[in-house]
Amino acid sequence: ANPPFSIRRLVASDAPQFRRVRLRALAEHPEAFTSTVSEWDGPLAMFVERIEQAHVVGAFERESDMLRGHVILASHIKPSWRTRHKCEVWSVYVEPEARGHGLARRMMEEAIAVARQLGYDWLKLGVSEGNARARALYESLGFTLYGHEPDHKRLEDGRSLSEYLMQKRL
């Protein structure tokens, strides 16, 4: 049986919860994301806009309807015609209290299904070096490594992190 969570696309009224979870993810795991808290710590309208532009998948507790995780499918990015067959996954995150229920997998499965429905041929993502659990999840979902970018991002403490580039043929 499924744990007491539902997976669905976020709507504008979810913006306050999306803001809370997104800022927590960026604050508690700066090494995992390219964005920073200061870049995202803006008005609620910014979160409504992202929800309306992109396809944000959320994991909600069924009883409380509390958002516990999200995956951003960057379907709002319109690259040149020659690369429109590819889409990226941004920001896979599950709050610590809700981990262990397979929510990241379920949200990723939904994002993969949506990317197929939207007609993409490839889904791409990056995973920071040292994040073996995430990389193992993506591999189990059929993503394969196609590259490694050294010095992908720099953290406030001066550390530099590499990123593994992964893709899945849809």
mmCIF file with all atom_site columns, C-alpha atoms in Angstrom:
data_model
loop_
_atom_site.group_PDB
_atom_site.id
_atom_site.type_symbol
_atom_site.label_atom_id
_atom_site.label_alt_id
_atom_site.label_comp_id
_atom_site.label_asym_id
_atom_site.label_entity_id
_atom_site.label_seq_id
_atom_site.pdbx_PDB_ins_code
_atom_site.Cartn_x
_atom_site.Cartn_y
_atom_site.Cartn_z
_atom_site.occupancy
_atom_site.B_iso_or_equiv
_atom_site.pdbx_formal_charge
_atom_site.auth_seq_id
_atom_site.auth_comp_id
_atom_site.auth_asym_id
_atom_site.auth_atom_id
_atom_site.pdbx_PDB_model_num
ATOM 1   C CA . ALA A 1 1   ? 0.000  0.000  0.000   1.00 0.00 ? 1   ALA A CA 1
ATOM 2   C CA . ASN A 1 2   ? 1.138  3.540  -0.680  1.00 0.00 ? 2   ASN A CA 1
ATOM 3   C CA . PRO A 1 3   ? 2.188  5.587  2.306   1.00 0.00 ? 3   PRO A CA 1
ATOM 4   C CA . PRO A 1 4   ? -0.186 8.420  3.207   1.00 0.00 ? 4   PRO A CA 1
ATOM 5   C CA . PHE A 1 5   ? 1.155  10.772 0.538   1.00 0.00 ? 5   PHE A CA 1
ATOM 6   C CA . SER A 1 6   ? -0.253 11.958 -2.752  1.00 0.00 ? 6   SER A CA 1
ATOM 7   C CA . ILE A 1 7   ? 1.746  13.166 -5.735  1.00 0.00 ? 7   ILE A CA 1
ATOM 8   C CA . ARG A 1 8   ? 0.313  15.990 -7.821  1.00 0.00 ? 8   ARG A CA 1
ATOM 9   C CA . ARG A 1 9   ? 1.201  19.092 -9.765  1.00 0.00 ? 9   ARG A CA 1
ATOM 10  C CA . LEU A 1 10  ? 1.408  22.260 -7.719  1.00 0.00 ? 10  LEU A CA 1
ATOM 11  C CA . VAL A 1 11  ? -1.131 25.011 -8.373  1.00 0.00 ? 11  VAL A CA 1
ATOM 12  C CA . ALA A 1 12  ? -0.907 28.712 -7.522  1.00 0.00 ? 12  ALA A CA 1
ATOM 13  C CA . SER A 1 13  ? -2.531 28.236 -4.105  1.00 0.00 ? 13  SER A CA 1
ATOM 14  C CA . ASP A 1 14  ? 0.377  25.928 -3.152  1.00 0.00 ? 14  ASP A CA 1
ATOM 15  C CA . ALA A 1 15  ? 2.858  28.821 -3.477  1.00 0.00 ? 15  ALA A CA 1
ATOM 16  C CA . PRO A 1 16  ? 3.234  29.478 0.298   1.00 0.00 ? 16  PRO A CA 1
ATOM 17  C CA . GLN A 1 17  ? 4.102  25.822 0.910   1.00 0.00 ? 17  GLN A CA 1
ATOM 18  C CA . PHE A 1 18  ? 6.368  25.690 -2.154  1.00 0.00 ? 18  PHE A CA 1
ATOM 19  C CA . ARG A 1 19  ? 8.195  28.763 -0.853  1.00 0.00 ? 19  ARG A CA 1
ATOM 20  C CA . ARG A 1 20  ? 8.687  27.160 2.581   1.00 0.00 ? 20  ARG A CA 1
ATOM 21  C CA . VAL A 1 21  ? 9.969  23.834 1.199   1.00 0.00 ? 21  VAL A CA 1
ATOM 22  C CA . ARG A 1 22  ? 12.152 25.386 -1.517  1.00 0.00 ? 22  ARG A CA 1
ATOM 23  C CA . LEU A 1 23  ? 13.865 27.796 0.893   1.00 0.00 ? 23  LEU A CA 1
ATOM 24  C CA . ARG A 1 24  ? 14.407 24.988 3.393   1.00 0.00 ? 24  ARG A CA 1
ATOM 25  C CA . ALA A 1 25  ? 16.000 22.803 0.713   1.00 0.00 ? 25  ALA A CA 1
ATOM 26  C CA . LEU A 1 26  ? 18.364 25.575 -0.342  1.00 0.00 ? 26  LEU A CA 1
ATOM 27  C CA . ALA A 1 27  ? 19.265 26.477 3.257   1.00 0.00 ? 27  ALA A CA 1
ATOM 28  C CA . GLU A 1 28  ? 19.843 22.936 4.525   1.00 0.00 ? 28  GLU A CA 1
ATOM 29  C CA . HIS A 1 29  ? 21.515 21.479 1.416   1.00 0.00 ? 29  HIS A CA 1
ATOM 30  C CA . PRO A 1 30  ? 23.405 24.252 -0.389  1.00 0.00 ? 30  PRO A CA 1
ATOM 31  C CA . GLU A 1 31  ? 25.726 21.673 -1.942  1.00 0.00 ? 31  GLU A CA 1
ATOM 32  C CA . ALA A 1 32  ? 22.842 20.007 -3.785  1.00 0.00 ? 32  ALA A CA 1
ATOM 33  C CA . PHE A 1 33  ? 21.473 23.003 -5.667  1.00 0.00 ? 33  PHE A CA 1
ATOM 34  C CA . THR A 1 34  ? 22.783 25.639 -8.052  1.00 0.00 ? 34  THR A CA 1
ATOM 35  C CA . SER A 1 35  ? 20.389 28.294 -6.711  1.00 0.00 ? 35  SER A CA 1
ATOM 36  C CA . THR A 1 36  ? 20.830 30.033 -3.371  1.00 0.00 ? 36  THR A CA 1
ATOM 37  C CA . VAL A 1 37  ? 18.435 31.128 -0.633  1.00 0.00 ? 37  VAL A CA 1
ATOM 38  C CA . SER A 1 38  ? 19.073 34.793 -1.436  1.00 0.00 ? 38  SER A CA 1
ATOM 39  C CA . GLU A 1 39  ? 18.133 34.228 -5.091  1.00 0.00 ? 39  GLU A CA 1
ATOM 40  C CA . TRP A 1 40  ? 14.832 32.595 -4.086  1.00 0.00 ? 40  TRP A CA 1
ATOM 41  C CA . ASP A 1 41  ? 13.937 34.534 -0.939  1.00 0.00 ? 41  ASP A CA 1
ATOM 42  C CA . GLY A 1 42  ? 11.516 36.815 -2.716  1.00 0.00 ? 42  GLY A CA 1
ATOM 43  C CA . PRO A 1 43  ? 7.818  37.633 -2.761  1.00 0.00 ? 43  PRO A CA 1
ATOM 44  C CA . LEU A 1 44  ? 5.205  34.927 -2.969  1.00 0.00 ? 44  LEU A CA 1
ATOM 45  C CA . ALA A 1 45  ? 4.403  36.087 -6.516  1.00 0.00 ? 45  ALA A CA 1
ATOM 46  C CA . MET A 1 46  ? 7.786  34.706 -7.592  1.00 0.00 ? 46  MET A CA 1
ATOM 47  C CA . PHE A 1 47  ? 6.732  31.223 -6.461  1.00 0.00 ? 47  PHE A CA 1
ATOM 48  C CA . VAL A 1 48  ? 3.305  31.534 -8.075  1.00 0.00 ? 48  VAL A CA 1
ATOM 49  C CA . GLU A 1 49  ? 5.051  32.477 -11.323 1.00 0.00 ? 49  GLU A CA 1
ATOM 50  C CA . ARG A 1 50  ? 7.347  29.435 -11.208 1.00 0.00 ? 50  ARG A CA 1
ATOM 51  C CA . ILE A 1 51  ? 4.395  27.146 -10.468 1.00 0.00 ? 51  ILE A CA 1
ATOM 52  C CA . GLU A 1 52  ? 2.461  28.611 -13.403 1.00 0.00 ? 52  GLU A CA 1
ATOM 53  C CA . GLN A 1 53  ? 5.421  28.522 -15.815 1.00 0.00 ? 53  GLN A CA 1
ATOM 54  C CA . ALA A 1 54  ? 7.069  25.202 -15.036 1.00 0.00 ? 54  ALA A CA 1
ATOM 55  C CA . HIS A 1 55  ? 5.601  21.841 -14.084 1.00 0.00 ? 55  HIS A CA 1
ATOM 56  C CA . VAL A 1 56  ? 6.257  21.486 -10.358 1.00 0.00 ? 56  VAL A CA 1
ATOM 57  C CA . VAL A 1 57  ? 5.449  18.051 -8.933  1.00 0.00 ? 57  VAL A CA 1
ATOM 58  C CA . GLY A 1 58  ? 4.799  17.878 -5.205  1.00 0.00 ? 58  GLY A CA 1
ATOM 59  C CA . ALA A 1 59  ? 4.455  15.201 -2.548  1.00 0.00 ? 59  ALA A CA 1
ATOM 60  C CA . PHE A 1 60  ? 1.686  16.038 -0.095  1.00 0.00 ? 60  PHE A CA 1
ATOM 61  C CA . GLU A 1 61  ? 0.668  14.404 3.177   1.00 0.00 ? 61  GLU A CA 1
ATOM 62  C CA . ARG A 1 62  ? -2.858 13.196 2.507   1.00 0.00 ? 62  ARG A CA 1
ATOM 63  C CA . GLU A 1 63  ? -4.314 14.103 5.907   1.00 0.00 ? 63  GLU A CA 1
ATOM 64  C CA . SER A 1 64  ? -2.833 17.583 6.345   1.00 0.00 ? 64  SER A CA 1
ATOM 65  C CA . ASP A 1 65  ? -2.243 18.415 2.643   1.00 0.00 ? 65  ASP A CA 1
ATOM 66  C CA . MET A 1 66  ? 1.216  19.582 3.735   1.00 0.00 ? 66  MET A CA 1
ATOM 67  C CA . LEU A 1 67  ? 3.824  19.766 0.985   1.00 0.00 ? 67  LEU A CA 1
ATOM 68  C CA . ARG A 1 68  ? 6.783  17.538 1.876   1.00 0.00 ? 68  ARG A CA 1
ATOM 69  C CA . GLY A 1 69  ? 8.827  17.554 -1.327  1.00 0.00 ? 69  GLY A CA 1
ATOM 70  C CA . HIS A 1 70  ? 9.019  18.797 -4.886  1.00 0.00 ? 70  HIS A CA 1
ATOM 71  C CA . VAL A 1 71  ? 10.550 18.226 -8.297  1.00 0.00 ? 71  VAL A CA 1
ATOM 72  C CA . ILE A 1 72  ? 10.735 21.043 -10.833 1.00 0.00 ? 72  ILE A CA 1
ATOM 73  C CA . LEU A 1 73  ? 10.381 19.989 -14.467 1.00 0.00 ? 73  LEU A CA 1
ATOM 74  C CA . ALA A 1 74  ? 11.791 22.937 -16.409 1.00 0.00 ? 74  ALA A CA 1
ATOM 75  C CA . SER A 1 75  ? 9.171  22.744 -19.146 1.00 0.00 ? 75  SER A CA 1
ATOM 76  C CA . HIS A 1 76  ? 8.964  26.562 -19.133 1.00 0.00 ? 76  HIS A CA 1
ATOM 77  C CA . ILE A 1 77  ? 12.438 26.956 -20.653 1.00 0.00 ? 77  ILE A CA 1
ATOM 78  C CA . LYS A 1 78  ? 12.135 27.359 -24.408 1.00 0.00 ? 78  LYS A CA 1
ATOM 79  C CA . PRO A 1 79  ? 15.571 26.720 -25.890 1.00 0.00 ? 79  PRO A CA 1
ATOM 80  C CA . SER A 1 80  ? 16.369 27.023 -29.558 1.00 0.00 ? 80  SER A CA 1
ATOM 81  C CA . TRP A 1 81  ? 14.324 24.894 -31.930 1.00 0.00 ? 81  TRP A CA 1
ATOM 82  C CA . ARG A 1 82  ? 17.247 22.470 -32.320 1.00 0.00 ? 82  ARG A CA 1
ATOM 83  C CA . THR A 1 83  ? 17.279 21.490 -28.647 1.00 0.00 ? 83  THR A CA 1
ATOM 84  C CA . ARG A 1 84  ? 13.565 21.620 -27.849 1.00 0.00 ? 84  ARG A CA 1
ATOM 85  C CA . HIS A 1 85  ? 13.383 17.828 -27.674 1.00 0.00 ? 85  HIS A CA 1
ATOM 86  C CA . LYS A 1 86  ? 15.181 17.902 -24.300 1.00 0.00 ? 86  LYS A CA 1
ATOM 87  C CA . CYS A 1 87  ? 13.930 18.970 -20.889 1.00 0.00 ? 87  CYS A CA 1
ATOM 88  C CA . GLU A 1 88  ? 15.686 19.334 -17.549 1.00 0.00 ? 88  GLU A CA 1
ATOM 89  C CA . VAL A 1 89  ? 14.762 18.289 -14.041 1.00 0.00 ? 89  VAL A CA 1
ATOM 90  C CA . TRP A 1 90  ? 15.643 20.869 -11.404 1.00 0.00 ? 90  TRP A CA 1
ATOM 91  C CA . SER A 1 91  ? 15.561 20.653 -7.636  1.00 0.00 ? 91  SER A CA 1
ATOM 92  C CA . VAL A 1 92  ? 14.571 17.198 -6.405  1.00 0.00 ? 92  VAL A CA 1
ATOM 93  C CA . TYR A 1 93  ? 13.953 17.500 -2.667  1.00 0.00 ? 93  TYR A CA 1
ATOM 94  C CA . VAL A 1 94  ? 12.107 15.679 0.127   1.00 0.00 ? 94  VAL A CA 1
ATOM 95  C CA . GLU A 1 95  ? 11.977 17.079 3.659   1.00 0.00 ? 95  GLU A CA 1
ATOM 96  C CA . PRO A 1 96  ? 13.879 14.916 6.183   1.00 0.00 ? 96  PRO A CA 1
ATOM 97  C CA . GLU A 1 97  ? 10.690 14.099 8.151   1.00 0.00 ? 97  GLU A CA 1
ATOM 98  C CA . ALA A 1 98  ? 9.120  12.547 5.042   1.00 0.00 ? 98  ALA A CA 1
ATOM 99  C CA . ARG A 1 99  ? 12.091 10.567 3.737   1.00 0.00 ? 99  ARG A CA 1
ATOM 100 C CA . GLY A 1 100 ? 11.998 6.791  3.500   1.00 0.00 ? 100 GLY A CA 1
ATOM 101 C CA . HIS A 1 101 ? 8.606  6.609  1.765   1.00 0.00 ? 101 HIS A CA 1
ATOM 102 C CA . GLY A 1 102 ? 9.900  6.606  -1.808  1.00 0.00 ? 102 GLY A CA 1
ATOM 103 C CA . LEU A 1 103 ? 8.639  10.136 -2.450  1.00 0.00 ? 103 LEU A CA 1
ATOM 104 C CA . ALA A 1 104 ? 11.608 11.232 -4.567  1.00 0.00 ? 104 ALA A CA 1
ATOM 105 C CA . ARG A 1 105 ? 11.069 8.161  -6.773  1.00 0.00 ? 105 ARG A CA 1
ATOM 106 C CA . ARG A 1 106 ? 7.323  8.771  -7.043  1.00 0.00 ? 106 ARG A CA 1
ATOM 107 C CA . MET A 1 107 ? 7.789  12.456 -7.894  1.00 0.00 ? 107 MET A CA 1
ATOM 108 C CA . MET A 1 108 ? 10.470 11.602 -10.456 1.00 0.00 ? 108 MET A CA 1
ATOM 109 C CA . GLU A 1 109 ? 8.223  8.944  -12.021 1.00 0.00 ? 109 GLU A CA 1
ATOM 110 C CA . GLU A 1 110 ? 5.507  11.602 -12.362 1.00 0.00 ? 110 GLU A CA 1
ATOM 111 C CA . ALA A 1 111 ? 7.990  14.097 -13.862 1.00 0.00 ? 111 ALA A CA 1
ATOM 112 C CA . ILE A 1 112 ? 9.133  11.445 -16.362 1.00 0.00 ? 112 ILE A CA 1
ATOM 113 C CA . ALA A 1 113 ? 5.511  10.697 -17.307 1.00 0.00 ? 113 ALA A CA 1
ATOM 114 C CA . VAL A 1 114 ? 4.755  14.414 -17.758 1.00 0.00 ? 114 VAL A CA 1
ATOM 115 C CA . ALA A 1 115 ? 7.890  14.931 -19.880 1.00 0.00 ? 115 ALA A CA 1
ATOM 116 C CA . ARG A 1 116 ? 6.714  12.065 -22.129 1.00 0.00 ? 116 ARG A CA 1
ATOM 117 C CA . GLN A 1 117 ? 3.205  13.575 -22.362 1.00 0.00 ? 117 GLN A CA 1
ATOM 118 C CA . LEU A 1 118 ? 4.741  16.921 -23.319 1.00 0.00 ? 118 LEU A CA 1
ATOM 119 C CA . GLY A 1 119 ? 6.593  15.230 -26.176 1.00 0.00 ? 119 GLY A CA 1
ATOM 120 C CA . TYR A 1 120 ? 10.185 15.410 -24.984 1.00 0.00 ? 120 TYR A CA 1
ATOM 121 C CA . ASP A 1 121 ? 12.659 12.779 -26.195 1.00 0.00 ? 121 ASP A CA 1
ATOM 122 C CA . TRP A 1 122 ? 15.209 13.285 -23.415 1.00 0.00 ? 122 TRP A CA 1
ATOM 123 C CA . LEU A 1 123 ? 15.144 14.202 -19.759 1.00 0.00 ? 123 LEU A CA 1
ATOM 124 C CA . LYS A 1 124 ? 18.364 15.603 -18.300 1.00 0.00 ? 124 LYS A CA 1
ATOM 125 C CA . LEU A 1 125 ? 19.562 16.414 -14.803 1.00 0.00 ? 125 LEU A CA 1
ATOM 126 C CA . GLY A 1 126 ? 22.682 17.105 -12.815 1.00 0.00 ? 126 GLY A CA 1
ATOM 127 C CA . VAL A 1 127 ? 23.666 15.520 -9.525  1.00 0.00 ? 127 VAL A CA 1
ATOM 128 C CA . SER A 1 128 ? 26.363 16.922 -7.260  1.00 0.00 ? 128 SER A CA 1
ATOM 129 C CA . GLU A 1 129 ? 29.418 14.830 -6.532  1.00 0.00 ? 129 GLU A CA 1
ATOM 130 C CA . GLY A 1 130 ? 29.024 13.148 -3.184  1.00 0.00 ? 130 GLY A CA 1
ATOM 131 C CA . ASN A 1 131 ? 25.247 12.693 -3.547  1.00 0.00 ? 131 ASN A CA 1
ATOM 132 C CA . ALA A 1 132 ? 25.425 8.938  -4.090  1.00 0.00 ? 132 ALA A CA 1
ATOM 133 C CA . ARG A 1 133 ? 21.829 8.279  -2.976  1.00 0.00 ? 133 ARG A CA 1
ATOM 134 C CA . ALA A 1 134 ? 20.397 10.654 -5.577  1.00 0.00 ? 134 ALA A CA 1
ATOM 135 C CA . ARG A 1 135 ? 22.658 9.279  -8.287  1.00 0.00 ? 135 ARG A CA 1
ATOM 136 C CA . ALA A 1 136 ? 21.591 5.715  -7.427  1.00 0.00 ? 136 ALA A CA 1
ATOM 137 C CA . LEU A 1 137 ? 17.919 6.743  -7.595  1.00 0.00 ? 137 LEU A CA 1
ATOM 138 C CA . TYR A 1 138 ? 18.372 8.320  -11.031 1.00 0.00 ? 138 TYR A CA 1
ATOM 139 C CA . GLU A 1 139 ? 20.269 5.286  -12.319 1.00 0.00 ? 139 GLU A CA 1
ATOM 140 C CA . SER A 1 140 ? 17.469 3.007  -11.046 1.00 0.00 ? 140 SER A CA 1
ATOM 141 C CA . LEU A 1 141 ? 15.019 5.154  -13.058 1.00 0.00 ? 141 LEU A CA 1
ATOM 142 C CA . GLY A 1 142 ? 17.045 4.627  -16.238 1.00 0.00 ? 142 GLY A CA 1
ATOM 143 C CA . PHE A 1 143 ? 19.215 7.749  -16.277 1.00 0.00 ? 143 PHE A CA 1
ATOM 144 C CA . THR A 1 144 ? 22.747 7.232  -17.552 1.00 0.00 ? 144 THR A CA 1
ATOM 145 C CA . LEU A 1 145 ? 25.863 9.274  -17.017 1.00 0.00 ? 145 LEU A CA 1
ATOM 146 C CA . TYR A 1 146 ? 26.938 11.304 -20.040 1.00 0.00 ? 146 TYR A CA 1
ATOM 147 C CA . GLY A 1 147 ? 29.377 13.725 -18.511 1.00 0.00 ? 147 GLY A CA 1
ATOM 148 C CA . HIS A 1 148 ? 31.156 15.202 -15.548 1.00 0.00 ? 148 HIS A CA 1
ATOM 149 C CA . GLU A 1 149 ? 31.610 18.931 -15.045 1.00 0.00 ? 149 GLU A CA 1
ATOM 150 C CA . PRO A 1 150 ? 34.432 19.872 -12.673 1.00 0.00 ? 150 PRO A CA 1
ATOM 151 C CA . ASP A 1 151 ? 34.036 23.090 -10.666 1.00 0.00 ? 151 ASP A CA 1
ATOM 152 C CA . HIS A 1 152 ? 30.319 23.241 -11.527 1.00 0.00 ? 152 HIS A CA 1
ATOM 153 C CA . LYS A 1 153 ? 29.398 25.399 -8.551  1.00 0.00 ? 153 LYS A CA 1
ATOM 154 C CA . ARG A 1 154 ? 31.103 27.241 -5.759  1.00 0.00 ? 154 ARG A CA 1
ATOM 155 C CA . LEU A 1 155 ? 29.763 27.374 -2.236  1.00 0.00 ? 155 LEU A CA 1
ATOM 156 C CA . GLU A 1 156 ? 29.899 30.326 0.137   1.00 0.00 ? 156 GLU A CA 1
ATOM 157 C CA . ASP A 1 157 ? 32.654 28.578 2.157   1.00 0.00 ? 157 ASP A CA 1
ATOM 158 C CA . GLY A 1 158 ? 34.870 28.513 -0.932  1.00 0.00 ? 158 GLY A CA 1
ATOM 159 C CA . ARG A 1 159 ? 34.436 24.837 -1.745  1.00 0.00 ? 159 ARG A CA 1
ATOM 160 C CA . SER A 1 160 ? 34.006 23.854 -5.366  1.00 0.00 ? 160 SER A CA 1
ATOM 161 C CA . LEU A 1 161 ? 31.747 20.960 -6.371  1.00 0.00 ? 161 LEU A CA 1
ATOM 162 C CA . SER A 1 162 ? 31.685 18.910 -9.528  1.00 0.00 ? 162 SER A CA 1
ATOM 163 C CA . GLU A 1 163 ? 28.469 17.687 -11.073 1.00 0.00 ? 163 GLU A CA 1
ATOM 164 C CA . TYR A 1 164 ? 27.546 14.474 -12.830 1.00 0.00 ? 164 TYR A CA 1
ATOM 165 C CA . LEU A 1 165 ? 25.383 15.006 -15.909 1.00 0.00 ? 165 LEU A CA 1
ATOM 166 C CA . MET A 1 166 ? 22.734 12.353 -16.494 1.00 0.00 ? 166 MET A CA 1
ATOM 167 C CA . GLN A 1 167 ? 20.044 11.785 -19.101 1.00 0.00 ? 167 GLN A CA 1
ATOM 168 C CA . LYS A 1 168 ? 17.206 9.412  -19.859 1.00 0.00 ? 168 LYS A CA 1
ATOM 169 C CA . ARG A 1 169 ? 15.742 8.632  -23.266 1.00 0.00 ? 169 ARG A CA 1
ATOM 170 C CA . LEU A 1 170 ? 11.989 8.874  -23.057 1.00 0.00 ? 170 LEU A CA 1
#
